[in-house]
PDB file of N, CA, C and O in Angstrom:
ATOM      1  N   MET A  34      96.897  94.352 117.301  1.00 91.00           N
ATOM      2  CA  MET A  34      96.095  94.244 116.289  1.00 91.00           C
ATOM      3  C   MET A  34      96.685  93.527 115.091  1.00 91.00           C
ATOM      4  O   MET A  34      97.751  93.771 114.930  1.00 91.00           O
ATOM      5  N   GLU A  35      95.805  92.669 114.389  1.00 97.00           N
ATOM      6  CA  GLU A  35      96.142  92.116 113.152  1.00 97.00           C
ATOM      7  C   GLU A  35      95.524  92.135 111.951  1.00 97.00           C
ATOM      8  O   GLU A  35      94.349  91.834 112.372  1.00 97.00           O
ATOM      9  N   VAL A  36      95.875  92.649 110.572  1.00 98.00           N
ATOM     10  CA  VAL A  36      94.928  92.654 109.846  1.00 98.00           C
ATOM     11  C   VAL A  36      95.192  91.504 108.794  1.00 98.00           C
ATOM     12  O   VAL A  36      96.151  90.744 108.634  1.00 98.00           O
ATOM     13  N   ARG A  37      94.206  90.716 108.403  1.00 97.00           N
ATOM     14  CA  ARG A  37      93.969  89.562 107.925  1.00 97.00           C
ATOM     15  C   ARG A  37      93.152  89.638 106.512  1.00 97.00           C
ATOM     16  O   ARG A  37      92.008  90.237 106.621  1.00 97.00           O
ATOM     17  N   VAL A  38      93.267  88.881 105.318  1.00 97.00           N
ATOM     18  CA  VAL A  38      92.576  88.729 104.198  1.00 97.00           C
ATOM     19  C   VAL A  38      91.973  87.266 104.064  1.00 97.00           C
ATOM     20  O   VAL A  38      93.056  86.611 104.173  1.00 97.00           O
ATOM     21  N   ASP A  39      91.005  86.922 103.832  1.00 97.00           N
ATOM     22  CA  ASP A  39      90.549  85.821 103.290  1.00 97.00           C
ATOM     23  C   ASP A  39      90.698  85.832 101.686  1.00 97.00           C
ATOM     24  O   ASP A  39      89.884  86.275 100.927  1.00 97.00           O
ATOM     25  N   PRO A  40      91.802  85.006 101.148  1.00 96.00           N
ATOM     26  CA  PRO A  40      92.095  85.146  99.898  1.00 96.00           C
ATOM     27  C   PRO A  40      91.017  84.232  99.113  1.00 96.00           C
ATOM     28  O   PRO A  40      90.903  84.534  97.965  1.00 96.00           O
ATOM     29  N   LEU A  41      90.207  83.679  99.558  1.00 96.00           N
ATOM     30  CA  LEU A  41      88.878  82.531  99.009  1.00 96.00           C
ATOM     31  C   LEU A  41      87.828  83.872  98.752  1.00 96.00           C
ATOM     32  O   LEU A  41      86.995  83.399  97.691  1.00 96.00           O
ATOM     33  N   VAL A  42      87.772  84.807  99.479  1.00 97.00           N
ATOM     34  CA  VAL A  42      86.717  85.743  99.406  1.00 97.00           C
ATOM     35  C   VAL A  42      87.078  87.169  98.589  1.00 97.00           C
ATOM     36  O   VAL A  42      86.182  87.481  97.787  1.00 97.00           O
ATOM     37  N   CYS A  43      88.373  87.278  98.747  1.00 97.00           N
ATOM     38  CA  CYS A  43      89.156  88.377  98.005  1.00 97.00           C
ATOM     39  C   CYS A  43      88.966  88.256  96.596  1.00 97.00           C
ATOM     40  O   CYS A  43      89.199  87.648  95.795  1.00 97.00           O
ATOM     41  N   GLU A  44      88.281  89.513  96.135  1.00 96.00           N
ATOM     42  CA  GLU A  44      88.217  89.770  94.515  1.00 96.00           C
ATOM     43  C   GLU A  44      89.178  90.797  94.125  1.00 96.00           C
ATOM     44  O   GLU A  44      88.942  91.172  92.772  1.00 96.00           O
ATOM     45  N   ALA A  45      90.096  91.448  94.687  1.00 95.00           N
ATOM     46  CA  ALA A  45      91.317  92.075  94.369  1.00 95.00           C
ATOM     47  C   ALA A  45      90.685  93.420  93.893  1.00 95.00           C
ATOM     48  O   ALA A  45      91.223  94.138  92.806  1.00 95.00           O
ATOM     49  N   ASN A  46      89.539  94.123  94.478  1.00 95.00           N
ATOM     50  CA  ASN A  46      89.044  95.159  93.991  1.00 95.00           C
ATOM     51  C   ASN A  46      89.751  96.276  94.381  1.00 95.00           C
ATOM     52  O   ASN A  46      89.597  97.282  93.624  1.00 95.00           O
ATOM     53  N   GLY A  47      90.915  96.342  95.038  1.00 96.00           N
ATOM     54  CA  GLY A  47      91.639  97.344  95.309  1.00 96.00           C
ATOM     55  C   GLY A  47      91.037  98.602  96.017  1.00 96.00           C
ATOM     56  O   GLY A  47      91.891  99.456  96.463  1.00 96.00           O
ATOM     57  N   VAL A  48      89.989  98.459  96.670  1.00 98.00           N
ATOM     58  CA  VAL A  48      89.547  99.471  97.479  1.00 98.00           C
ATOM     59  C   VAL A  48      90.471  99.813  98.997  1.00 98.00           C
ATOM     60  O   VAL A  48      90.883 100.996  99.081  1.00 98.00           O
ATOM     61  N   CYS A  49      90.766  98.724  99.686  1.00 98.00           N
ATOM     62  CA  CYS A  49      91.649  98.961 100.328  1.00 98.00           C
ATOM     63  C   CYS A  49      93.138  99.186 100.217  1.00 98.00           C
ATOM     64  O   CYS A  49      93.838 100.288 100.976  1.00 98.00           O
ATOM     65  N   VAL A  50      93.464  98.893  99.187  1.00 98.00           N
ATOM     66  CA  VAL A  50      95.010  99.649  98.753  1.00 98.00           C
ATOM     67  C   VAL A  50      94.551 100.941  98.391  1.00 98.00           C
ATOM     68  O   VAL A  50      95.508 101.838  98.728  1.00 98.00           O
ATOM     69  N   GLY A  51      93.724 101.581  97.521  1.00 98.00           N
ATOM     70  CA  GLY A  51      93.641 102.906  97.482  1.00 98.00           C
ATOM     71  C   GLY A  51      93.416 103.748  99.128  1.00 98.00           C
ATOM     72  O   GLY A  51      93.857 104.726  99.040  1.00 98.00           O
ATOM     73  N   LEU A  52      92.566 103.278  99.634  1.00 98.00           N
ATOM     74  CA  LEU A  52      92.718 103.817 101.254  1.00 98.00           C
ATOM     75  C   LEU A  52      93.869 103.711 102.172  1.00 98.00           C
ATOM     76  O   LEU A  52      94.134 104.685 102.797  1.00 98.00           O
ATOM     77  N   MET A  53      94.435 102.444 102.053  1.00 97.00           N
ATOM     78  CA  MET A  53      95.883 102.421 102.822  1.00 97.00           C
ATOM     79  C   MET A  53      96.840 101.672 102.041  1.00 97.00           C
ATOM     80  O   MET A  53      97.179 100.403 102.499  1.00 97.00           O
ATOM     81  N   PRO A  54      97.548 102.279 101.074  1.00 97.00           N
ATOM     82  CA  PRO A  54      98.709 101.489 100.485  1.00 97.00           C
ATOM     83  C   PRO A  54      99.581 101.417 101.490  1.00 97.00           C
ATOM     84  O   PRO A  54     100.633 100.561 101.029  1.00 97.00           O
ATOM     85  N   GLU A  55      99.904 101.814 102.581  1.00 96.00           N
ATOM     86  CA  GLU A  55     100.830 101.699 103.592  1.00 96.00           C
ATOM     87  C   GLU A  55     100.851 100.004 104.294  1.00 96.00           C
ATOM     88  O   GLU A  55     101.578  99.572 104.907  1.00 96.00           O
ATOM     89  N   VAL A  56      99.370  99.423 104.136  1.00 98.00           N
ATOM     90  CA  VAL A  56      99.023  98.381 104.519  1.00 98.00           C
ATOM     91  C   VAL A  56      98.724  97.227 103.589  1.00 98.00           C
ATOM     92  O   VAL A  56      99.080  96.098 103.833  1.00 98.00           O
ATOM     93  N   PHE A  57      98.162  97.571 102.507  1.00 98.00           N
ATOM     94  CA  PHE A  57      97.824  96.574 101.505  1.00 98.00           C
ATOM     95  C   PHE A  57      98.432  96.878 100.374  1.00 98.00           C
ATOM     96  O   PHE A  57      98.698  97.867  99.804  1.00 98.00           O
ATOM     97  N   ASP A  58      98.715  95.749  99.452  1.00 98.00           N
ATOM     98  CA  ASP A  58      99.206  96.105  98.243  1.00 98.00           C
ATOM     99  C   ASP A  58      98.652  94.597  97.349  1.00 98.00           C
ATOM    100  O   ASP A  58      98.500  93.749  97.767  1.00 98.00           O
ATOM    101  N   LEU A  59      98.353  95.028  96.152  1.00 97.00           N
ATOM    102  CA  LEU A  59      98.091  94.268  94.952  1.00 97.00           C
ATOM    103  C   LEU A  59      99.441  93.902  94.106  1.00 97.00           C
ATOM    104  O   LEU A  59      99.784  94.702  93.383  1.00 97.00           O
ATOM    105  N   ASP A  60      99.478  92.509  93.906  1.00 96.00           N
ATOM    106  CA  ASP A  60     100.432  92.272  93.011  1.00 96.00           C
ATOM    107  C   ASP A  60     100.195  92.085  91.387  1.00 96.00           C
ATOM    108  O   ASP A  60      98.865  92.453  91.172  1.00 96.00           O
ATOM    109  N   ASP A  61     101.112  91.872  90.472  1.00 95.00           N
ATOM    110  CA  ASP A  61     100.665  91.971  89.401  1.00 95.00           C
ATOM    111  C   ASP A  61      99.723  90.957  88.895  1.00 95.00           C
ATOM    112  O   ASP A  61      99.313  91.105  87.784  1.00 95.00           O
ATOM    113  N   GLU A  62      99.482  90.068  89.600  1.00 95.00           N
ATOM    114  CA  GLU A  62      98.461  88.630  89.465  1.00 95.00           C
ATOM    115  C   GLU A  62      97.229  89.070  90.278  1.00 95.00           C
ATOM    116  O   GLU A  62      96.191  88.077  90.334  1.00 95.00           O
ATOM    117  N   ASP A  63      96.921  90.019  90.709  1.00 94.00           N
ATOM    118  CA  ASP A  63      95.906  90.817  91.470  1.00 94.00           C
ATOM    119  C   ASP A  63      95.500  90.188  92.677  1.00 94.00           C
ATOM    120  O   ASP A  63      94.647  89.597  93.023  1.00 94.00           O
ATOM    121  N   VAL A  64      96.738  89.697  93.274  1.00 96.00           N
ATOM    122  CA  VAL A  64      96.607  88.940  94.647  1.00 96.00           C
ATOM    123  C   VAL A  64      96.770  90.159  95.913  1.00 96.00           C
ATOM    124  O   VAL A  64      97.828  90.840  95.790  1.00 96.00           O
ATOM    125  N   LEU A  65      95.916  90.073  96.720  1.00 97.00           N
ATOM    126  CA  LEU A  65      96.484  91.076  97.955  1.00 97.00           C
ATOM    127  C   LEU A  65      97.321  90.596  98.716  1.00 97.00           C
ATOM    128  O   LEU A  65      97.041  89.488  99.222  1.00 97.00           O
ATOM    129  N   HIS A  66      98.082  91.687  99.150  1.00 97.00           N
ATOM    130  CA  HIS A  66      99.339  91.265 100.269  1.00 97.00           C
ATOM    131  C   HIS A  66      98.983  92.153 101.378  1.00 97.00           C
ATOM    132  O   HIS A  66      98.732  93.363 101.276  1.00 97.00           O
ATOM    133  N   ILE A  67      99.228  91.847 102.603  1.00 97.00           N
ATOM    134  CA  ILE A  67      99.100  92.608 103.662  1.00 97.00           C
ATOM    135  C   ILE A  67     100.158  93.127 104.028  1.00 97.00           C
ATOM    136  O   ILE A  67     101.050  92.111 104.767  1.00 97.00           O
ATOM    137  N   VAL A  68     100.935  94.275 103.606  1.00 97.00           N
ATOM    138  CA  VAL A  68     102.446  94.392 103.853  1.00 97.00           C
ATOM    139  C   VAL A  68     102.667  95.111 105.129  1.00 97.00           C
ATOM    140  O   VAL A  68     104.024  94.911 105.675  1.00 97.00           O
ATOM    141  N   GLU A  69     101.754  95.186 106.036  1.00 97.00           N
ATOM    142  CA  GLU A  69     101.897  95.659 107.398  1.00 97.00           C
ATOM    143  C   GLU A  69     100.988  95.232 108.137  1.00 97.00           C
ATOM    144  O   GLU A  69      99.730  95.925 108.647  1.00 97.00           O
ATOM    145  N   PRO A  70     101.071  93.894 108.847  1.00 97.00           N
ATOM    146  CA  PRO A  70     100.011  93.288 109.342  1.00 97.00           C
ATOM    147  C   PRO A  70      99.605  93.844 110.719  1.00 97.00           C
ATOM    148  O   PRO A  70      98.328  93.287 111.368  1.00 97.00           O
ATOM    149  N   HIS A  71     100.434  94.280 111.192  1.00 97.00           N
ATOM    150  CA  HIS A  71     100.501  94.755 112.873  1.00 97.00           C
ATOM    151  C   HIS A  71     100.475  96.446 112.475  1.00 97.00           C
ATOM    152  O   HIS A  71     101.570  96.893 112.703  1.00 97.00           O
ATOM    153  N   PRO A  72      99.562  96.906 111.904  1.00 96.00           N
ATOM    154  CA  PRO A  72      99.838  98.626 111.867  1.00 96.00           C
ATOM    155  C   PRO A  72      99.716  99.329 113.137  1.00 96.00           C
ATOM    156  O   PRO A  72      99.249  98.976 114.293  1.00 96.00           O
ATOM    157  N   PRO A  73     100.962 100.252 112.970  1.00 95.00           N
ATOM    158  CA  PRO A  73     100.709 101.121 114.485  1.00 95.00           C
ATOM    159  C   PRO A  73      99.542 101.821 114.617  1.00 95.00           C
ATOM    160  O   PRO A  73      98.637 102.307 113.835  1.00 95.00           O
ATOM    161  N   ALA A  74      99.411 102.124 115.883  1.00 95.00           N
ATOM    162  CA  ALA A  74      98.255 102.651 116.488  1.00 95.00           C
ATOM    163  C   ALA A  74      97.629 104.092 115.951  1.00 95.00           C
ATOM    164  O   ALA A  74      96.640 104.153 115.775  1.00 95.00           O
ATOM    165  N   GLU A  75      98.693 104.871 115.328  1.00 96.00           N
ATOM    166  CA  GLU A  75      98.547 106.006 114.731  1.00 96.00           C
ATOM    167  C   GLU A  75      97.494 105.978 113.278  1.00 96.00           C
ATOM    168  O   GLU A  75      96.765 106.335 112.625  1.00 96.00           O
ATOM    169  N   LEU A  76      97.651 104.446 112.819  1.00 96.00           N
ATOM    170  CA  LEU A  76      97.052 104.280 111.411  1.00 96.00           C
ATOM    171  C   LEU A  76      95.486 103.500 111.633  1.00 96.00           C
ATOM    172  O   LEU A  76      95.101 103.153 110.788  1.00 96.00           O
ATOM    173  N   LEU A  77      95.350 102.763 113.160  1.00 95.00           N
ATOM    174  CA  LEU A  77      94.169 102.181 113.313  1.00 95.00           C
ATOM    175  C   LEU A  77      92.939 102.582 112.665  1.00 95.00           C
ATOM    176  O   LEU A  77      92.015 101.780 112.345  1.00 95.00           O
ATOM    177  N   ASP A  78      92.556 104.047 112.822  1.00 96.00           N
ATOM    178  CA  ASP A  78      91.292 104.214 112.756  1.00 96.00           C
ATOM    179  C   ASP A  78      91.149 104.359 110.837  1.00 96.00           C
ATOM    180  O   ASP A  78      90.265 103.774 110.468  1.00 96.00           O
ATOM    181  N   ARG A  79      92.208 104.609 110.253  1.00 97.00           N
ATOM    182  CA  ARG A  79      92.186 104.702 108.782  1.00 97.00           C
ATOM    183  C   ARG A  79      92.358 102.851 108.506  1.00 97.00           C
ATOM    184  O   ARG A  79      91.646 102.500 107.287  1.00 97.00           O
ATOM    185  N   VAL A  80      92.739 102.048 109.187  1.00 97.00           N
ATOM    186  CA  VAL A  80      92.847 100.563 108.654  1.00 97.00           C
ATOM    187  C   VAL A  80      91.378 100.040 108.759  1.00 97.00           C
ATOM    188  O   VAL A  80      90.774  99.339 108.031  1.00 97.00           O
ATOM    189  N   ARG A  81      90.711 100.350 110.076  1.00 97.00           N
ATOM    190  CA  ARG A  81      89.503 100.114 110.207  1.00 97.00           C
ATOM    191  C   ARG A  81      88.414 100.440 109.152  1.00 97.00           C
ATOM    192  O   ARG A  81      87.717  99.782 108.653  1.00 97.00           O
ATOM    193  N   HIS A  82      88.548 101.852 108.870  1.00 98.00           N
ATOM    194  CA  HIS A  82      87.608 102.042 107.374  1.00 98.00           C
ATOM    195  C   HIS A  82      87.847 101.166 106.318  1.00 98.00           C
ATOM    196  O   HIS A  82      86.994 101.206 105.536  1.00 98.00           O
ATOM    197  N   ALA A  83      89.328 101.182 106.320  1.00 98.00           N
ATOM    198  CA  ALA A  83      89.633 100.260 104.755  1.00 98.00           C
ATOM    199  C   ALA A  83      88.982  98.864 104.940  1.00 98.00           C
ATOM    200  O   ALA A  83      88.342  98.351 104.066  1.00 98.00           O
ATOM    201  N   VAL A  84      88.920  98.281 106.280  1.00 97.00           N
ATOM    202  CA  VAL A  84      88.673  96.966 106.638  1.00 97.00           C
ATOM    203  C   VAL A  84      87.014  96.833 106.230  1.00 97.00           C
ATOM    204  O   VAL A  84      86.433  95.938 105.631  1.00 97.00           O
ATOM    205  N   ARG A  85      86.484  97.814 106.893  1.00 97.00           N
ATOM    206  CA  ARG A  85      84.940  98.021 106.854  1.00 97.00           C
ATOM    207  C   ARG A  85      84.423  98.393 105.179  1.00 97.00           C
ATOM    208  O   ARG A  85      83.326  98.168 104.532  1.00 97.00           O
ATOM    209  N   SER A  86      85.254  98.913 104.646  1.00 98.00           N
ATOM    210  CA  SER A  86      85.226  99.440 102.981  1.00 98.00           C
ATOM    211  C   SER A  86      85.199  98.163 102.064  1.00 98.00           C
ATOM    212  O   SER A  86      84.943  98.408 100.765  1.00 98.00           O
ATOM    213  N   CYS A  87      85.729  97.098 102.406  1.00 98.00           N
ATOM    214  CA  CYS A  87      85.918  96.292 101.565  1.00 98.00           C
ATOM    215  C   CYS A  87      84.490  95.691 101.024  1.00 98.00           C
ATOM    216  O   CYS A  87      83.842  95.115 101.692  1.00 98.00           O
ATOM    217  N   PRO A  88      84.330  95.491  99.623  1.00 97.00           N
ATOM    218  CA  PRO A  88      83.227  95.351  99.253  1.00 97.00           C
ATOM    219  C   PRO A  88      82.676  93.907  99.324  1.00 97.00           C
ATOM    220  O   PRO A  88      81.565  93.523  99.285  1.00 97.00           O
ATOM    221  N   LYS A  89      83.779  93.080  99.431  1.00 97.00           N
ATOM    222  CA  LYS A  89      83.607  91.671  99.720  1.00 97.00           C
ATOM    223  C   LYS A  89      83.282  91.068 101.088  1.00 97.00           C
ATOM    224  O   LYS A  89      83.469  89.887 101.435  1.00 97.00           O
ATOM    225  N   ALA A  90      83.870  92.030 101.986  1.00 98.00           N
ATOM    226  CA  ALA A  90      84.107  91.468 103.451  1.00 98.00           C
ATOM    227  C   ALA A  90      85.119  90.745 103.713  1.00 98.00           C
ATOM    228  O   ALA A  90      84.849  89.600 104.568  1.00 98.00           O
ATOM    229  N   ALA A  91      86.331  90.807 102.651  1.00 98.00           N
ATOM    230  CA  ALA A  91      87.323  89.507 102.786  1.00 98.00           C
ATOM    231  C   ALA A  91      88.500  90.039 103.877  1.00 98.00           C
ATOM    232  O   ALA A  91      89.405  89.322 104.235  1.00 98.00           O
ATOM    233  N   LEU A  92      88.366  91.409 104.432  1.00 98.00           N
ATOM    234  CA  LEU A  92      89.292  91.413 105.501  1.00 98.00           C
ATOM    235  C   LEU A  92      88.623  91.433 106.895  1.00 98.00           C
ATOM    236  O   LEU A  92      87.590  91.877 107.205  1.00 98.00           O
ATOM    237  N   THR A  93      89.670  91.502 107.650  1.00 97.00           N
ATOM    238  CA  THR A  93      89.481  91.434 109.242  1.00 97.00           C
ATOM    239  C   THR A  93      90.351  92.080 109.862  1.00 97.00           C
ATOM    240  O   THR A  93      91.496  91.847 109.604  1.00 97.00           O
ATOM    241  N   LEU A  94      89.969  92.420 111.110  1.00 96.00           N
ATOM    242  CA  LEU A  94      91.043  93.276 111.936  1.00 96.00           C
ATOM    243  C   LEU A  94      90.703  92.557 113.493  1.00 96.00           C
ATOM    244  O   LEU A  94      89.917  92.831 114.029  1.00 96.00           O
ATOM    245  N   GLU A  95      92.077  91.784 113.712  1.00 93.00           N
ATOM    246  CA  GLU A  95      91.825  91.032 114.973  1.00 93.00           C
ATOM    247  C   GLU A  95      92.715  92.180 115.810  1.00 93.00           C
ATOM    248  O   GLU A  95      93.456  92.346 115.752  1.00 93.00           O
ATOM    249  N   GLU A  96      91.418  92.289 117.203  1.00 82.00           N
ATOM    250  CA  GLU A  96      92.278  93.131 118.070  1.00 82.00           C
ATOM    251  C   GLU A  96      92.527  92.410 119.547  1.00 82.00           C
ATOM    252  O   GLU A  96      92.370  91.230 119.374  1.00 82.00           O
TER     253      GLU A  96
END
């Protein structure tokens, strides 16, 4: 599994960061970073929820 962000679509709303700070991070310039692009299996349900919760659909989870 790999989490990806489309930087052209992401508006840095931070929903994903609030749900999964272990995987997502916003820097001081409101740029989203994937800090754990290959999350462990025990986090996948929560990561899927965070990906689905993105208001701009800027996140994908490649299985």
